[in-house]
C-alpha cells in the first residue's frame, strides 16, 4: 500500500462509499452538541419525522450561554438571568430528553466547554471521527482523531444518518522542531504558526502538527495547538498518536475498558503518518526561535513577539493588507511604532476551549502566586473549562492563589471568549485574553482583544500591561 | 431548500478582506432557536450606529450612512460582491441564514472560508469563487454603475455581465445538482442506508469500543 498520512488513514477507515464526483460518505463516530448550533437541527429532525441514527454517538453539554458567575449558577437553568440564553439552554435540555441524547446539564459535575469535556471524559478517542457544530472542534485532533467543525445543517445530517458527505482535504504538515524556551507555550507555537501561514493559509487542508516540539507537549498542549487550526483556515488539525496520547486516554470514563483496551491500543499505535507519506504543503518552524506572542490587530494573523513594535499600514505592499492594517489600527486604538509592552490593559480573561485546562491554570497560577493584579485592571477572571478542571484546580489550591492575587474564580463556560453570557468587554477596553479570536466585537461591542498564552495573560494582569513572562524570574521554573 | 437556477439581481459591495462570521452576525443574535429572522441583524455592527440587541425595533435604529447596504442604490440586492477569505471564523450557520434572510442568494469572492462555503450550499446560497483580478474589475464596474446587475446562471455555470460578456465559474457537480433541484442532502444520504449499516457491522468487528453505550 502507498505511504499514507495520518489524515489519509483516518479518512480511509471511515469511508462508507465514494462517489464518482470524488465526494465520500464518511462515517462519524462521535457527535458533540451544545445549545447554540443544535436547536434548528433537532427541529429539522422533528419536522421530517426522523430519528437519530445511533443515539450513543451523541454527547451534549451547554457551554456558550451558561453564566460563569458562581452565584448565578447555583439556581441552575432557572437562574440564567438573560431570558434568551435561558431559552436556548432549556431547549437543549428538552431536545436531549426527547431524543434520548446523553447530556451533561448545567450543574452536572462533568459539564464544561464541549471541547474540554470530550477528551476529559474519554468520549473522544484516538482514531475517531469527531464532529460538532463549532469551528474549534479540531481540538480533539490532538488525540489523533479526525475532528472538524460543522454547521447546523450538518449537525442535523449527522443526527439523521451518522455520516457526512465530504470531499477529501489536502494534507499539510506543520513541523515544529527544536525545544521551546522556558515560558513559551503551546499557545505561542500556534499563534506563531498562524502568523506565518495567515488566516487562510490552511484553507482546504487538514493540518498535521508534528516535530520535536509538538511531541514534547502534553495532550493538553496539543489540544491548544489543534484548537486554533481554524484560525489558520484549516477545519482539521491533528497530532499523531504516541505513548503520551495512550497514557492520557487510559482510565477515562468512556475510554475502552479492559475487554477492548488491547485491541484499541494496537490500532491506535498505527495512527501516524508513514515516513514517506506525501504532504501537499509543508511548513517548518524552529521552536527555539518562538517568543511569547501577542496579537495586536483584529485577525489572529496580526501577531507579534512580545518585544515587537506595532506596524504601520505602509509596511505592507499588498493593498488589501494595507487597508486591513489601517482599519485594525483604528479599531484597536494603536499607533504604529508603539511597543507591544506599552499596551495598557483593562481586563484579563483566562479561559476558553483554547486555554482552560488544568495545565493552563497551573501555568497562570505560577505567575500570579504571591502577587497582586495591577490596580489599573478593572477585572481579571479565570474560567475553568469544565467541572473536573475546576475541582482539580481547587484541590491543588489554585483558586486560592488566583483570588488572593485579585483574580475572579468562576464556573465553567465559554464566557468572555465570545461574550454570549454576561461576561464581556466594554467599548474601547483592551483585554489580554487566552481565547482564540480577536475579531472586531468578538468579546463585546467595541472591545479590543489581544490573544496570548495563560502565562502571558497572568503576567499582564500583574503588570497592567504586556510584559515578557520570561523576565518574571520566579515564574521561570514553573511555567 | 429553495432551488437555484438563474438569478438576475442587483449587486452590493462588501469591500474588505477576511470578513468574519462575528461581523456577518454578532453573537448576541445567535440565541434564537429558529433559522429565520436574522436579516435585520446582518452586519449589525457595521450597519447601525447603536449597539444591537435582540428584540429591538430595527426600523427605529440609526443607520450608518457610510455602509453600502444602507445606500438606496443597493436596496433589494441579491448578489454580494466580497473580498478574500469571506466568512472566516466560526461555524455558525446563522451567517448564511442572515445573508439569505436579507435577500442574498449569490456571494462572489476570490476565496471563502471552508465551513462558511459549505454552509451556503445547505441553504440555497451559491458562493462563487472568481480570480481576484476579475473580482476587482467587478468591484470597479459596480462602483461606477448605479443599479449594477449581474445574471448568474447555474445551469451554464456562467455570470453574464451587463455588456453581455460571460464569466464562467466552477462549482462542485454534486453541490450544483443539489442546488438546481433543491435536494435535501439527508434524503440523498439515506438512499445509502443499507451501505451505512453494512459499514457499521464491519466496523463494529474492527473497533467495538466505538459502539459501547454511553449510558447516562
PDB file of C-alpha atoms in Angstrom, chain B residues 45-183:
ATOM      1  CA  UNK B  45     -22.116  46.450  13.945  1.00  0.00           C
ATOM      2  CA  UNK B  46     -21.313  47.976  10.561  1.00  0.00           C
ATOM      3  CA  UNK B  47     -24.863  48.730   9.561  1.00  0.00           C
ATOM      4  CA  UNK B  48     -26.163  50.579  12.615  1.00  0.00           C
ATOM      5  CA  UNK B  49     -24.641  53.303  14.749  1.00  0.00           C
ATOM      6  CA  UNK B  50     -26.033  51.975  18.042  1.00  0.00           C
ATOM      7  CA  UNK B  51     -25.363  48.728  19.867  1.00  0.00           C
ATOM      8  CA  UNK B  52     -27.558  45.891  18.592  1.00  0.00           C
ATOM      9  CA  UNK B  53     -29.521  43.717  20.999  1.00  0.00           C
ATOM     10  CA  UNK B  54     -32.118  41.009  20.321  1.00  0.00           C
ATOM     11  CA  UNK B  55     -35.695  42.199  20.214  1.00  0.00           C
ATOM     12  CA  UNK B  56     -35.050  45.787  19.069  1.00  0.00           C
ATOM     13  CA  UNK B  57     -37.305  47.625  16.643  1.00  0.00           C
ATOM     14  CA  UNK B  58     -34.804  47.865  13.794  1.00  0.00           C
ATOM     15  CA  UNK B  59     -36.781  50.474  11.908  1.00  0.00           C
ATOM     16  CA  UNK B  60     -36.006  52.940  14.701  1.00  0.00           C
ATOM     17  CA  UNK B  61     -32.271  52.311  14.891  1.00  0.00           C
ATOM     18  CA  UNK B  62     -29.800  54.878  13.493  1.00  0.00           C
ATOM     19  CA  UNK B  63     -28.281  53.599  10.251  1.00  0.00           C
ATOM     20  CA  UNK B  64     -24.619  54.086   9.395  1.00  0.00           C
ATOM     21  CA  UNK B  65     -24.810  56.247   6.234  1.00  0.00           C
ATOM     22  CA  UNK B  66     -21.354  55.064   5.131  1.00  0.00           C
ATOM     23  CA  UNK B  67     -22.289  51.393   4.966  1.00  0.00           C
ATOM     24  CA  UNK B  68     -23.079  50.302   1.377  1.00  0.00           C
ATOM     25  CA  UNK B  69     -26.029  48.068   2.244  1.00  0.00           C
ATOM     26  CA  UNK B  70     -27.772  51.168   3.594  1.00  0.00           C
ATOM     27  CA  UNK B  71     -27.467  53.023   0.293  1.00  0.00           C
ATOM     28  CA  UNK B  72     -30.559  53.444  -1.825  1.00  0.00           C
ATOM     29  CA  UNK B  73     -28.817  52.008  -4.899  1.00  0.00           C
ATOM     30  CA  UNK B  74     -28.213  48.682  -3.127  1.00  0.00           C
ATOM     31  CA  UNK B  75     -31.730  48.113  -1.844  1.00  0.00           C
ATOM     32  CA  UNK B  76     -33.085  44.767  -2.993  1.00  0.00           C
ATOM     33  CA  UNK B  77     -29.598  43.427  -3.784  1.00  0.00           C
ATOM     34  CA  UNK B  78     -29.383  39.646  -4.104  1.00  0.00           C
ATOM     35  CA  UNK B  79     -25.719  39.330  -5.110  1.00  0.00           C
ATOM     36  CA  UNK B  80     -22.940  40.219  -2.687  1.00  0.00           C
ATOM     37  CA  UNK B  81     -19.511  41.050  -4.019  1.00  0.00           C
ATOM     38  CA  UNK B  82     -16.793  40.334  -1.479  1.00  0.00           C
ATOM     39  CA  UNK B  83     -13.038  40.029  -0.976  1.00  0.00           C
ATOM     40  CA  UNK B  84     -10.628  37.273   0.137  1.00  0.00           C
ATOM     41  CA  UNK B  85     -11.422  34.704   2.828  1.00  0.00           C
ATOM     42  CA  UNK B  86     -15.060  35.745   3.195  1.00  0.00           C
ATOM     43  CA  UNK B  87     -16.870  34.016   6.084  1.00  0.00           C
ATOM     44  CA  UNK B  88     -13.846  33.092   8.177  1.00  0.00           C
ATOM     45  CA  UNK B  89     -14.206  32.260  11.841  1.00  0.00           C
ATOM     46  CA  UNK B  90     -16.946  30.281  13.498  1.00  0.00           C
ATOM     47  CA  UNK B  91     -19.137  27.516  12.083  1.00  0.00           C
ATOM     48  CA  UNK B  92     -22.359  29.400  12.870  1.00  0.00           C
ATOM     49  CA  UNK B  93     -24.876  28.713  10.120  1.00  0.00           C
ATOM     50  CA  UNK B  94     -26.600  31.850  11.359  1.00  0.00           C
ATOM     51  CA  UNK B  95     -24.219  33.667   8.979  1.00  0.00           C
ATOM     52  CA  UNK B  96     -25.708  32.246   5.754  1.00  0.00           C
ATOM     53  CA  UNK B  97     -29.174  32.371   7.356  1.00  0.00           C
ATOM     54  CA  UNK B  98     -28.728  36.124   7.916  1.00  0.00           C
ATOM     55  CA  UNK B  99     -27.477  36.683   4.350  1.00  0.00           C
ATOM     56  CA  UNK B 100     -30.370  34.665   2.937  1.00  0.00           C
ATOM     57  CA  UNK B 101     -32.915  36.393   5.164  1.00  0.00           C
ATOM     58  CA  UNK B 102     -31.658  39.730   3.872  1.00  0.00           C
ATOM     59  CA  UNK B 103     -32.154  38.509   0.311  1.00  0.00           C
ATOM     60  CA  UNK B 104     -28.711  37.387  -0.837  1.00  0.00           C
ATOM     61  CA  UNK B 105     -28.628  34.240  -2.998  1.00  0.00           C
ATOM     62  CA  UNK B 106     -25.159  34.665  -4.515  1.00  0.00           C
ATOM     63  CA  UNK B 107     -21.825  35.683  -2.992  1.00  0.00           C
ATOM     64  CA  UNK B 108     -18.868  36.322  -5.269  1.00  0.00           C
ATOM     65  CA  UNK B 109     -15.364  36.421  -3.790  1.00  0.00           C
ATOM     66  CA  UNK B 110     -11.782  35.413  -4.628  1.00  0.00           C
ATOM     67  CA  UNK B 111     -11.875  32.895  -1.753  1.00  0.00           C
ATOM     68  CA  UNK B 112     -14.113  31.692   1.074  1.00  0.00           C
ATOM     69  CA  UNK B 113     -13.521  30.067   4.437  1.00  0.00           C
ATOM     70  CA  UNK B 114     -14.309  26.332   4.217  1.00  0.00           C
ATOM     71  CA  UNK B 115     -17.118  25.928   6.739  1.00  0.00           C
ATOM     72  CA  UNK B 116     -18.954  29.032   5.571  1.00  0.00           C
ATOM     73  CA  UNK B 117     -18.634  27.949   1.918  1.00  0.00           C
ATOM     74  CA  UNK B 118     -20.129  24.592   2.774  1.00  0.00           C
ATOM     75  CA  UNK B 119     -22.915  26.113   4.877  1.00  0.00           C
ATOM     76  CA  UNK B 120     -24.009  28.329   1.961  1.00  0.00           C
ATOM     77  CA  UNK B 121     -24.890  25.369  -0.265  1.00  0.00           C
ATOM     78  CA  UNK B 122     -27.006  23.842   2.510  1.00  0.00           C
ATOM     79  CA  UNK B 123     -29.178  26.930   2.443  1.00  0.00           C
ATOM     80  CA  UNK B 124     -29.674  27.621  -1.229  1.00  0.00           C
ATOM     81  CA  UNK B 125     -26.946  30.264  -1.450  1.00  0.00           C
ATOM     82  CA  UNK B 126     -24.447  29.963  -4.298  1.00  0.00           C
ATOM     83  CA  UNK B 127     -20.906  31.035  -3.325  1.00  0.00           C
ATOM     84  CA  UNK B 128     -18.825  31.709  -6.444  1.00  0.00           C
ATOM     85  CA  UNK B 129     -15.037  31.813  -6.452  1.00  0.00           C
ATOM     86  CA  UNK B 130     -13.520  34.018  -9.145  1.00  0.00           C
ATOM     87  CA  UNK B 131      -9.990  35.135  -9.834  1.00  0.00           C
ATOM     88  CA  UNK B 132      -9.032  38.108  -7.602  1.00  0.00           C
ATOM     89  CA  UNK B 133      -8.454  40.333 -10.622  1.00  0.00           C
ATOM     90  CA  UNK B 134     -11.887  39.533 -12.074  1.00  0.00           C
ATOM     91  CA  UNK B 135     -13.488  40.279  -8.698  1.00  0.00           C
ATOM     92  CA  UNK B 136     -11.605  43.553  -8.589  1.00  0.00           C
ATOM     93  CA  UNK B 137     -12.939  44.508 -12.014  1.00  0.00           C
ATOM     94  CA  UNK B 138     -16.461  43.696 -10.861  1.00  0.00           C
ATOM     95  CA  UNK B 139     -15.971  45.976  -7.838  1.00  0.00           C
ATOM     96  CA  UNK B 140     -14.905  48.798 -10.169  1.00  0.00           C
ATOM     97  CA  UNK B 141     -17.780  48.243 -12.575  1.00  0.00           C
ATOM     98  CA  UNK B 142     -20.252  48.022  -9.702  1.00  0.00           C
ATOM     99  CA  UNK B 143     -18.903  51.224  -8.170  1.00  0.00           C
ATOM    100  CA  UNK B 144     -19.176  53.097 -11.463  1.00  0.00           C
ATOM    101  CA  UNK B 145     -22.693  51.925 -12.326  1.00  0.00           C
ATOM    102  CA  UNK B 146     -25.706  52.656 -10.090  1.00  0.00           C
ATOM    103  CA  UNK B 147     -28.162  49.762 -10.238  1.00  0.00           C
ATOM    104  CA  UNK B 148     -25.412  47.406 -11.431  1.00  0.00           C
ATOM    105  CA  UNK B 149     -26.836  43.941 -12.086  1.00  0.00           C
ATOM    106  CA  UNK B 150     -25.460  40.534 -12.983  1.00  0.00           C
ATOM    107  CA  UNK B 151     -27.190  37.414 -14.256  1.00  0.00           C
ATOM    108  CA  UNK B 152     -25.954  34.275 -12.532  1.00  0.00           C
ATOM    109  CA  UNK B 153     -26.778  31.107 -14.427  1.00  0.00           C
ATOM    110  CA  UNK B 154     -26.044  27.896 -12.547  1.00  0.00           C
ATOM    111  CA  UNK B 155     -27.131  25.725 -15.473  1.00  0.00           C
ATOM    112  CA  UNK B 156     -24.424  27.221 -17.666  1.00  0.00           C
ATOM    113  CA  UNK B 157     -22.000  27.911 -14.784  1.00  0.00           C
ATOM    114  CA  UNK B 158     -21.671  31.445 -16.070  1.00  0.00           C
ATOM    115  CA  UNK B 159     -22.172  35.039 -14.929  1.00  0.00           C
ATOM    116  CA  UNK B 160     -23.471  37.370 -17.574  1.00  0.00           C
ATOM    117  CA  UNK B 161     -22.281  40.985 -17.350  1.00  0.00           C
ATOM    118  CA  UNK B 162     -24.381  43.946 -18.473  1.00  0.00           C
ATOM    119  CA  UNK B 163     -22.265  44.191 -21.644  1.00  0.00           C
ATOM    120  CA  UNK B 164     -23.309  40.628 -22.476  1.00  0.00           C
ATOM    121  CA  UNK B 165     -19.904  39.135 -21.770  1.00  0.00           C
ATOM    122  CA  UNK B 166     -19.743  35.886 -19.797  1.00  0.00           C
ATOM    123  CA  UNK B 167     -17.569  34.983 -16.833  1.00  0.00           C
ATOM    124  CA  UNK B 168     -17.528  31.226 -16.321  1.00  0.00           C
ATOM    125  CA  UNK B 169     -17.160  29.698 -12.867  1.00  0.00           C
ATOM    126  CA  UNK B 170     -16.557  26.265 -11.351  1.00  0.00           C
ATOM    127  CA  UNK B 171     -18.748  24.529  -8.835  1.00  0.00           C
ATOM    128  CA  UNK B 172     -18.677  21.021  -7.432  1.00  0.00           C
ATOM    129  CA  UNK B 173     -21.072  18.912  -9.524  1.00  0.00           C
ATOM    130  CA  UNK B 174     -22.791  17.275  -6.546  1.00  0.00           C
ATOM    131  CA  UNK B 175     -23.462  20.631  -4.954  1.00  0.00           C
ATOM    132  CA  UNK B 176     -24.604  22.078  -8.278  1.00  0.00           C
ATOM    133  CA  UNK B 177     -27.161  19.310  -8.719  1.00  0.00           C
ATOM    134  CA  UNK B 178     -28.404  19.748  -5.135  1.00  0.00           C
ATOM    135  CA  UNK B 179     -28.913  23.474  -5.705  1.00  0.00           C
ATOM    136  CA  UNK B 180     -30.514  23.076  -9.123  1.00  0.00           C
ATOM    137  CA  UNK B 181     -33.032  20.581  -7.793  1.00  0.00           C
ATOM    138  CA  UNK B 182     -33.361  21.870  -4.237  1.00  0.00           C
ATOM    139  CA  UNK B 183     -32.360  18.424  -2.968  1.00  0.00           C
TER     140      UNK B 183
END
